[in-house]
mmCIF file of N, CA, C and O in Angstrom:
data_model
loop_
_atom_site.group_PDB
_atom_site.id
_atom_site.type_symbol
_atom_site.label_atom_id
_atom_site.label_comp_id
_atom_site.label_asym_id
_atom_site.label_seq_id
_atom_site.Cartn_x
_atom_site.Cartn_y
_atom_site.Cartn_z
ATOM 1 N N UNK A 1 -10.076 -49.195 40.025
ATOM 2 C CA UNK A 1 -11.515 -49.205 40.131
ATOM 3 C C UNK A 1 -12.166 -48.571 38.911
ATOM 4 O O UNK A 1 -13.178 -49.133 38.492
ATOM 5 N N UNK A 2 -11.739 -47.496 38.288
ATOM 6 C CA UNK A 2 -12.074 -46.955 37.549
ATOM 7 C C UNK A 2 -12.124 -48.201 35.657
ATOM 8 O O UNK A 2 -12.936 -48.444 34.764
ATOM 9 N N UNK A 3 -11.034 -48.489 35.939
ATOM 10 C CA UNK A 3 -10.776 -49.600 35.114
ATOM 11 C C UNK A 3 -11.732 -50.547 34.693
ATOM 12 O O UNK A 3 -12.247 -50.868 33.622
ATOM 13 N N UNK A 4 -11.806 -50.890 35.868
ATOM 14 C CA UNK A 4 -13.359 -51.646 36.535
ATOM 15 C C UNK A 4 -14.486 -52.153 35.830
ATOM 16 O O UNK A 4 -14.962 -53.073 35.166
ATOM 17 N N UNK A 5 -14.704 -50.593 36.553
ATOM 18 C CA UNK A 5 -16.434 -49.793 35.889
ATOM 19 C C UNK A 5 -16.246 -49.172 34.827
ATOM 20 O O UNK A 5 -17.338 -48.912 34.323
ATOM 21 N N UNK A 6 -15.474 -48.831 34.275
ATOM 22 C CA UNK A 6 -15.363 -47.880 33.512
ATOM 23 C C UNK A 6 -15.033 -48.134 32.592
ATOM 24 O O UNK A 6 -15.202 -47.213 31.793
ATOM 25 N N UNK A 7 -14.300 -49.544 31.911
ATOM 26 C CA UNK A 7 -13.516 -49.492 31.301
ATOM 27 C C UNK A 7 -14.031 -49.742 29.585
ATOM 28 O O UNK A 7 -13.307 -50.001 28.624
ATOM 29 N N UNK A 8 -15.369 -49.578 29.618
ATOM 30 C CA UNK A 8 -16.108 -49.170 28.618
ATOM 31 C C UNK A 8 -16.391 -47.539 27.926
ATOM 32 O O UNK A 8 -16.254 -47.072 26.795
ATOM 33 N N UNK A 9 -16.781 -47.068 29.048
ATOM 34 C CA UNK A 9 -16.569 -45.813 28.669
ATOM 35 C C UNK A 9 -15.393 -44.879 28.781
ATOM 36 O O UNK A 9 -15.433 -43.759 28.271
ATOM 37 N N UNK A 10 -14.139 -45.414 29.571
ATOM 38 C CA UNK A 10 -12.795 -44.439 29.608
ATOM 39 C C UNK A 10 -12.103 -44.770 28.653
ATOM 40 O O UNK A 10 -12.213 -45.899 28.175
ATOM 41 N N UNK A 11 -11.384 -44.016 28.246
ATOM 42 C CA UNK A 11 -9.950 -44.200 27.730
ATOM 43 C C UNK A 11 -8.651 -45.282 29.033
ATOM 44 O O UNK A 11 -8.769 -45.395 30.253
ATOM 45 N N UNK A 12 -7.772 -45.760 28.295
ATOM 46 C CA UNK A 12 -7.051 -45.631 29.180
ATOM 47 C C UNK A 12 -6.084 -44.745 29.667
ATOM 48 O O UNK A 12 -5.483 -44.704 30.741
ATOM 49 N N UNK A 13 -6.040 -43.770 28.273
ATOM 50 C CA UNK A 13 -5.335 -42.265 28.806
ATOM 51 C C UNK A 13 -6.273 -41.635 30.179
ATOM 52 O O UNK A 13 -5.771 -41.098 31.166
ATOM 53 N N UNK A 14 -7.720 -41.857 29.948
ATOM 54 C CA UNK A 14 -8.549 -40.286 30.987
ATOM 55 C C UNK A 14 -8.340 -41.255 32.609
ATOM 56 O O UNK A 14 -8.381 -40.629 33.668
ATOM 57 N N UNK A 15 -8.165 -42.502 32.608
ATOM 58 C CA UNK A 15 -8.242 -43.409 33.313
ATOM 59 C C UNK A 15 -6.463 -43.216 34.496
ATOM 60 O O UNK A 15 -6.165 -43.223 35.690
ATOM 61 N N UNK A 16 -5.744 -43.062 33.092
ATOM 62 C CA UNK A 16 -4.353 -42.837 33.766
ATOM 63 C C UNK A 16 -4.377 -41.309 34.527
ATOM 64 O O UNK A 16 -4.272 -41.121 35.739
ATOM 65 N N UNK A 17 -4.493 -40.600 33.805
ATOM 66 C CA UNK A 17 -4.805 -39.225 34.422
ATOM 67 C C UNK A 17 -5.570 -38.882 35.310
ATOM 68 O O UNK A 17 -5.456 -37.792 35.870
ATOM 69 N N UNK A 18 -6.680 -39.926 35.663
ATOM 70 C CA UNK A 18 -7.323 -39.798 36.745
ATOM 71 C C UNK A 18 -6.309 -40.246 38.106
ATOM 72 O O UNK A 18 -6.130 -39.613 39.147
ATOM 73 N N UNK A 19 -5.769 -41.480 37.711
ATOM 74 C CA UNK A 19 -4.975 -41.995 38.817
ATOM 75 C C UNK A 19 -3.823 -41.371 39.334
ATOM 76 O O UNK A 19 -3.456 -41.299 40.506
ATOM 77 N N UNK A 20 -3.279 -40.914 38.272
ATOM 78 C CA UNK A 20 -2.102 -39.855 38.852
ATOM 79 C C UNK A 20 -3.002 -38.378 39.687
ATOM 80 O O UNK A 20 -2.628 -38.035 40.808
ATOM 81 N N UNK A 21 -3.879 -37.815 39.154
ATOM 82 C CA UNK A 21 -4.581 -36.652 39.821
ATOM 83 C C UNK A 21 -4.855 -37.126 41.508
ATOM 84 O O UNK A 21 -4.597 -36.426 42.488
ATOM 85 N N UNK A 22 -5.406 -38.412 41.516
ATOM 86 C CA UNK A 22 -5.805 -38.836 42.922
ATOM 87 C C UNK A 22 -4.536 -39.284 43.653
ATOM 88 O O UNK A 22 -4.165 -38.957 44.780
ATOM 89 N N UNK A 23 -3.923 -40.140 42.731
ATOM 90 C CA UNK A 23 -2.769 -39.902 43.495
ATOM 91 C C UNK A 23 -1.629 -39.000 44.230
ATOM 92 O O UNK A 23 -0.815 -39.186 45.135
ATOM 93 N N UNK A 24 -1.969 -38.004 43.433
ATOM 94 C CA UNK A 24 -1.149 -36.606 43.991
ATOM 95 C C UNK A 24 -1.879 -36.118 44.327
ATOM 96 O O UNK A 24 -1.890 -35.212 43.493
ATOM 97 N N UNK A 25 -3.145 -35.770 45.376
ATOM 98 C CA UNK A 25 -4.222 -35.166 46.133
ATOM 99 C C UNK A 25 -3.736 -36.130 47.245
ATOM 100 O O UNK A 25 -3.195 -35.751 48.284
ATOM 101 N N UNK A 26 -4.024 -37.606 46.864
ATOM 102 C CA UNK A 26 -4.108 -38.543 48.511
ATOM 103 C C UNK A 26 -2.180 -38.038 49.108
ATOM 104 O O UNK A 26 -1.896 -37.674 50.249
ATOM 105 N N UNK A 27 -1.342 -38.160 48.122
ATOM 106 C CA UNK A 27 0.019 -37.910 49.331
ATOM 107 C C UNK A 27 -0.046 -36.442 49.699
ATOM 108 O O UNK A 27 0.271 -36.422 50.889
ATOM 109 N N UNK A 28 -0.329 -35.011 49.242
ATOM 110 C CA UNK A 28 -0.769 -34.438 49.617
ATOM 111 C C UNK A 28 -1.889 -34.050 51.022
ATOM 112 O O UNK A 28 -1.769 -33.137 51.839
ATOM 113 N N UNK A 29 -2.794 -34.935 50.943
ATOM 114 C CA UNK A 29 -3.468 -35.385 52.322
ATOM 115 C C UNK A 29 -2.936 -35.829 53.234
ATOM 116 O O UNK A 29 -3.003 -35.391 54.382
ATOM 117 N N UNK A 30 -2.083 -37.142 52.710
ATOM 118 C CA UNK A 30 -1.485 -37.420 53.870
ATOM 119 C C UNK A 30 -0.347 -36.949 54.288
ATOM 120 O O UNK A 30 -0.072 -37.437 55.384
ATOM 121 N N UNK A 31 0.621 -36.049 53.819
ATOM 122 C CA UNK A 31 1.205 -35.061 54.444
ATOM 123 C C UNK A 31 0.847 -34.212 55.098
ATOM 124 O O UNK A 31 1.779 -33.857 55.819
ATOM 125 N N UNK A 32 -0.074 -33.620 55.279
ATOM 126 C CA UNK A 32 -1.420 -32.860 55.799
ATOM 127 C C UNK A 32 -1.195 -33.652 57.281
ATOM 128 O O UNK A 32 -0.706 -33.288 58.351
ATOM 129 N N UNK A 33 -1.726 -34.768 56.861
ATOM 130 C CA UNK A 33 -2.488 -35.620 57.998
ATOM 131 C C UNK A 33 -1.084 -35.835 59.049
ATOM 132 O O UNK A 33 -1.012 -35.811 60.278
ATOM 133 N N UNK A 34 -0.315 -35.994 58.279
ATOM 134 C CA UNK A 34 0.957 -36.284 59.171
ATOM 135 C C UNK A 34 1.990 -34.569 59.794
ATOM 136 O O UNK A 34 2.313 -34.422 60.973
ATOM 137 N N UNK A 35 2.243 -33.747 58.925
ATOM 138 C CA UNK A 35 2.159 -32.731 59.649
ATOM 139 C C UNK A 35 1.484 -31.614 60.455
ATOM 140 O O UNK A 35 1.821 -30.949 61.435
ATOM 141 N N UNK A 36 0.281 -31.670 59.577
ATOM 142 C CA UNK A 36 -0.525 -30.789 60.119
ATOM 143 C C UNK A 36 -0.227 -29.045 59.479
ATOM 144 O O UNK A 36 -0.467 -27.988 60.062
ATOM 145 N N UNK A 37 0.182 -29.193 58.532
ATOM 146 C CA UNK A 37 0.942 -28.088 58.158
ATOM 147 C C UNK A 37 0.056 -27.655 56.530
ATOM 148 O O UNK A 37 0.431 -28.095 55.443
ATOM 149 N N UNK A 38 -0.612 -27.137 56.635
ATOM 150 C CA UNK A 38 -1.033 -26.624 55.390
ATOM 151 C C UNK A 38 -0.771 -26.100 54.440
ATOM 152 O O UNK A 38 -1.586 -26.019 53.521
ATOM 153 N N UNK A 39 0.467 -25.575 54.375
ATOM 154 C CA UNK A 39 1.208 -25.142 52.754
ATOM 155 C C UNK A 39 1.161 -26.461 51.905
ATOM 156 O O UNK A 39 0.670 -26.205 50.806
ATOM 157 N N UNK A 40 1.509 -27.807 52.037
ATOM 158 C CA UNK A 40 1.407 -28.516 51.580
ATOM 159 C C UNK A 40 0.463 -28.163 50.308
ATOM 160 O O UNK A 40 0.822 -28.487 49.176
ATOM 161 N N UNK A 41 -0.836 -27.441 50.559
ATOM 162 C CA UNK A 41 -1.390 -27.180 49.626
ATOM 163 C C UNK A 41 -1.412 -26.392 48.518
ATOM 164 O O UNK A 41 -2.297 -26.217 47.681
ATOM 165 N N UNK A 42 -0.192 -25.887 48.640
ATOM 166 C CA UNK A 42 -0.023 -24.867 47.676
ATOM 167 C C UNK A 42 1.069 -25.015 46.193
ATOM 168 O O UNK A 42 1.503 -24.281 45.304
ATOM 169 N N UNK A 43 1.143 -26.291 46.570
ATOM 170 C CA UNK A 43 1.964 -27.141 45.536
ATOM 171 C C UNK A 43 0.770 -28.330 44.807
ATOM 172 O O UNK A 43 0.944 -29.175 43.929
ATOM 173 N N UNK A 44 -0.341 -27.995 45.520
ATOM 174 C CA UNK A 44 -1.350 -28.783 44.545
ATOM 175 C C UNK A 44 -1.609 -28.846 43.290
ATOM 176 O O UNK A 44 -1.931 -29.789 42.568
ATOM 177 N N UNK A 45 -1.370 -27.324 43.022
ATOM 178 C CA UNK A 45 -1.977 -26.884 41.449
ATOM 179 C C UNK A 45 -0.906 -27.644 40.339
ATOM 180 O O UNK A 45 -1.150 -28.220 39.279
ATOM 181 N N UNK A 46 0.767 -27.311 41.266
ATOM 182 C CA UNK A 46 1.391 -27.691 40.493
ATOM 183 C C UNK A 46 1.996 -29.179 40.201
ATOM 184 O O UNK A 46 2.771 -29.555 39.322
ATOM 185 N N UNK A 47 1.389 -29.849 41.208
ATOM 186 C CA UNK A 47 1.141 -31.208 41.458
ATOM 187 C C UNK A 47 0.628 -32.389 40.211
ATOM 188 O O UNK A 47 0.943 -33.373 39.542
ATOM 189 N N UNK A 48 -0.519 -31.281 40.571
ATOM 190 C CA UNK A 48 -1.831 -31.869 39.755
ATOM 191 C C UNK A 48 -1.695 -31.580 38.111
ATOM 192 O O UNK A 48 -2.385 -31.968 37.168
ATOM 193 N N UNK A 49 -0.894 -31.007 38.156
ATOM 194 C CA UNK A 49 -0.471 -30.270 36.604
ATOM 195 C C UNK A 49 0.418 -30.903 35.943
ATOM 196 O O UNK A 49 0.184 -31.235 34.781
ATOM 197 N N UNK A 50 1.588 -31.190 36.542
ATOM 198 C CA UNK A 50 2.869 -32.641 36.411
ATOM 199 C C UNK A 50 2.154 -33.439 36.284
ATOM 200 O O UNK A 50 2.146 -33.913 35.148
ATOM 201 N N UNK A 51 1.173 -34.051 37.285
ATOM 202 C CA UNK A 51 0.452 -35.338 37.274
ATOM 203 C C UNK A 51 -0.530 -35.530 36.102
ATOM 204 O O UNK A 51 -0.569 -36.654 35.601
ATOM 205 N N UNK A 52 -1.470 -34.391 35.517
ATOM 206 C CA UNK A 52 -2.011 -34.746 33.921
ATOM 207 C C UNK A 52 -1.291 -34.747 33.022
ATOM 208 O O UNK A 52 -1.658 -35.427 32.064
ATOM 209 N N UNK A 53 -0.168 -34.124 32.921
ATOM 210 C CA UNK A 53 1.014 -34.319 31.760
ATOM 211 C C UNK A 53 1.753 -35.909 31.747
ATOM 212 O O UNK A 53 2.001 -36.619 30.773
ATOM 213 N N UNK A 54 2.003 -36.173 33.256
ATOM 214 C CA UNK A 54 2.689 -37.287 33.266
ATOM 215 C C UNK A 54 1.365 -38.958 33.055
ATOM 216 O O UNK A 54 1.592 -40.099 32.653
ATOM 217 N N UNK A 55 0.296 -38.405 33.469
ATOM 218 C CA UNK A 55 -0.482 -39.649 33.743
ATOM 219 C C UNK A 55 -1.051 -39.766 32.256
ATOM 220 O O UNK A 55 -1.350 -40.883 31.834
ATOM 221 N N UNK A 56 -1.244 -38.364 31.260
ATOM 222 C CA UNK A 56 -1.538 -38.588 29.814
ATOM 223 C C UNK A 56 -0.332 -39.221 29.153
ATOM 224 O O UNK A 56 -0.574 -39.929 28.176
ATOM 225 N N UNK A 57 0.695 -39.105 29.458
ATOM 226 C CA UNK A 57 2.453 -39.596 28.775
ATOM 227 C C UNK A 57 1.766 -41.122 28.640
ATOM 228 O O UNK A 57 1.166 -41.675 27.719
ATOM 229 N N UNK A 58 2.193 -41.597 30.187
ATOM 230 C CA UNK A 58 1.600 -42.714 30.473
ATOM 231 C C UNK A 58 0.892 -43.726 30.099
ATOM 232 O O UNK A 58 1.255 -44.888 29.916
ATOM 233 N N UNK A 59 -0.536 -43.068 29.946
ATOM 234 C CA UNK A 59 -1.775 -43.593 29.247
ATOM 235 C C UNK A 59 -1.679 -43.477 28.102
ATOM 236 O O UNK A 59 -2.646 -44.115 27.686
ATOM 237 N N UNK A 60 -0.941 -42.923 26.907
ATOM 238 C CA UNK A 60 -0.638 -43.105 25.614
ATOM 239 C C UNK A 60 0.184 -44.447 25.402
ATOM 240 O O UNK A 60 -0.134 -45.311 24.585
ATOM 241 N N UNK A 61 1.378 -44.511 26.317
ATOM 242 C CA UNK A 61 2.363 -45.459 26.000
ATOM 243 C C UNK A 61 1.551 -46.518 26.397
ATOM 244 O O UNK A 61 1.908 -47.485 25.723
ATOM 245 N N UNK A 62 0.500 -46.887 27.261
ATOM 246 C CA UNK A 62 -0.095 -48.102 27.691
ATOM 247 C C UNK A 62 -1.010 -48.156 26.560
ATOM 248 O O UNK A 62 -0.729 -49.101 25.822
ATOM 249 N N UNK A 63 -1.763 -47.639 26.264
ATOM 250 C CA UNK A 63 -2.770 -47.871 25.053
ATOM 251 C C UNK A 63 -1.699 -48.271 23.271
ATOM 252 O O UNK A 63 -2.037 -48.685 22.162
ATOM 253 N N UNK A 64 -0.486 -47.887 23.846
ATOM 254 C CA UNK A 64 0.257 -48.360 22.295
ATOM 255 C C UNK A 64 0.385 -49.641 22.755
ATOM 256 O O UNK A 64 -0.100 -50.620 22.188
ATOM 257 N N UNK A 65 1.009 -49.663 23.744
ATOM 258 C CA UNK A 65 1.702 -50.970 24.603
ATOM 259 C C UNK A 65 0.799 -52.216 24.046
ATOM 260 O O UNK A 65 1.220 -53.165 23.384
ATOM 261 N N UNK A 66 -0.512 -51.988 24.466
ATOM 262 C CA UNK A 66 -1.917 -52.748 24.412
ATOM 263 C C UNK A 66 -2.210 -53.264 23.089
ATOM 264 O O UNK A 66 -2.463 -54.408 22.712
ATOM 265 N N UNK A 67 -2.087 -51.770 22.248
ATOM 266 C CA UNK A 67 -2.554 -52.317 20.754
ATOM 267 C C UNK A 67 -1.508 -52.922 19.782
ATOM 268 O O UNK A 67 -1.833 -53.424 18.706
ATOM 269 N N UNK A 68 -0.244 -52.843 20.224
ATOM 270 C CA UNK A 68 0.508 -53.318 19.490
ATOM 271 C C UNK A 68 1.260 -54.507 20.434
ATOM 272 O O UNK A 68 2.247 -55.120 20.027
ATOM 273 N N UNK A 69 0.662 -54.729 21.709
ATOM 274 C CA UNK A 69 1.528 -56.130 22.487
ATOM 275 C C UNK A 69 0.445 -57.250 21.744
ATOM 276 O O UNK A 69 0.733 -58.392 21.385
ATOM 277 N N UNK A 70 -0.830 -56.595 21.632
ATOM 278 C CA UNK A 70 -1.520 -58.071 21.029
ATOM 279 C C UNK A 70 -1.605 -58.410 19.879
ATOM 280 O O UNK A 70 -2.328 -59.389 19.691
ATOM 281 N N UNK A 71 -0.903 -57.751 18.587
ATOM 282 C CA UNK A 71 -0.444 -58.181 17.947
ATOM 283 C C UNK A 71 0.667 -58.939 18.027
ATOM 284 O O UNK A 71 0.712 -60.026 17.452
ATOM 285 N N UNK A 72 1.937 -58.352 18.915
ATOM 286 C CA UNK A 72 2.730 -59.354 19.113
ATOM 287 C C UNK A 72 2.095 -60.948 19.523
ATOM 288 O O UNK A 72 2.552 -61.906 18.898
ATOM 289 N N UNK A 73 1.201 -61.149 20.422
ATOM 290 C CA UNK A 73 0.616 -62.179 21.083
ATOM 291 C C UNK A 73 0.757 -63.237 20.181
ATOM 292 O O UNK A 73 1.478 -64.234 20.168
ATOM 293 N N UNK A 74 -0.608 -62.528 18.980
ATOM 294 C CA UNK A 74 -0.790 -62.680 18.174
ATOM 295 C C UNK A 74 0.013 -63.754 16.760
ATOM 296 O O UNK A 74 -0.048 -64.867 16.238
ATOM 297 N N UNK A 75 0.487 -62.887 16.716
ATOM 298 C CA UNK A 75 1.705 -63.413 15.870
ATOM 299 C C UNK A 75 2.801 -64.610 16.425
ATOM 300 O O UNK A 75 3.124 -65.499 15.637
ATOM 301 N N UNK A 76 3.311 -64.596 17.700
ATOM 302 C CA UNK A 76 3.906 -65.655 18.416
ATOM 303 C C UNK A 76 2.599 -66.684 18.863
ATOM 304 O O UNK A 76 3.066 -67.415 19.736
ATOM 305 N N UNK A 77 1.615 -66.931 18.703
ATOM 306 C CA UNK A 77 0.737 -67.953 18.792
ATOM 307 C C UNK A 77 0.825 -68.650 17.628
ATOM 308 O O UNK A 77 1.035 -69.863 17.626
ATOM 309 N N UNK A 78 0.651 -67.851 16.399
ATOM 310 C CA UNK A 78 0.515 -68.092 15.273
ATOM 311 C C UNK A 78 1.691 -69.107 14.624
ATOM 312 O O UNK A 78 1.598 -69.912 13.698
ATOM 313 N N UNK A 79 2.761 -68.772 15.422
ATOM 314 C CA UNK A 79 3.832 -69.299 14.946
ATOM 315 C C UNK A 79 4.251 -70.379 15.497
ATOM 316 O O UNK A 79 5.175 -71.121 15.167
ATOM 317 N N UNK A 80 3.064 -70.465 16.898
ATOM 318 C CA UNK A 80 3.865 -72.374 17.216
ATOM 319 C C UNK A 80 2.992 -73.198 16.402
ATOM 320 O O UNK A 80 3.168 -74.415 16.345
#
C-alpha cells in the first residue's frame, strides 16, 4: 500500500523498513491475540530493531536490483 501511494515520495529502502516494522508489530499482536500473554512485548524493541536493519538490507538490494535489472532489460531488448 505504501508502494501505492507513496511511491513518489518513498524510497524503496523507507518503504521496506516500513514493512518489516509492521510486520513484526502485526505477529507480535497476533501472538498476543492468540495467547493472551503479554511478555510477547518485550521482544518488540528488539524485534523492531532486527526488522530496520533487515528491511534497510533489503530495500538497498531491491533498489540495486531495480536500477541495474533495467538496464539488463534494456540491453536484451536491444539485442533482438
Amino acid at each position: 500500500l505504501l508502494y501505492r501511494f507513496f511511491k513518489n515520495s518513498l524510497s524503496i529502502v523507507a518503504i521496506s523498513v516500513a514493512g518489516a516494522a509492521v510486520h513484526n508489530a502485526a505477529q507480535c499482536m497476533v501472538f498476543f491475540l492468540t495467547t493472551k500473554s503479554s511478555a510477547v512485548f518485550y521482544y518488540l524493541p528488539y524485534l523492531l530493531a532486527f526488522g530496520i536493519f533487515s528491511g534497510a538490507a533489503v530495500g538497498v538490494l531491491a533498489t540495486l536490483a531495480v536500477r541495474y535489472g533495467k538496464g539488463v532489460l534494456k540491453n536484451a531488448q536491444e539485442k533482438r
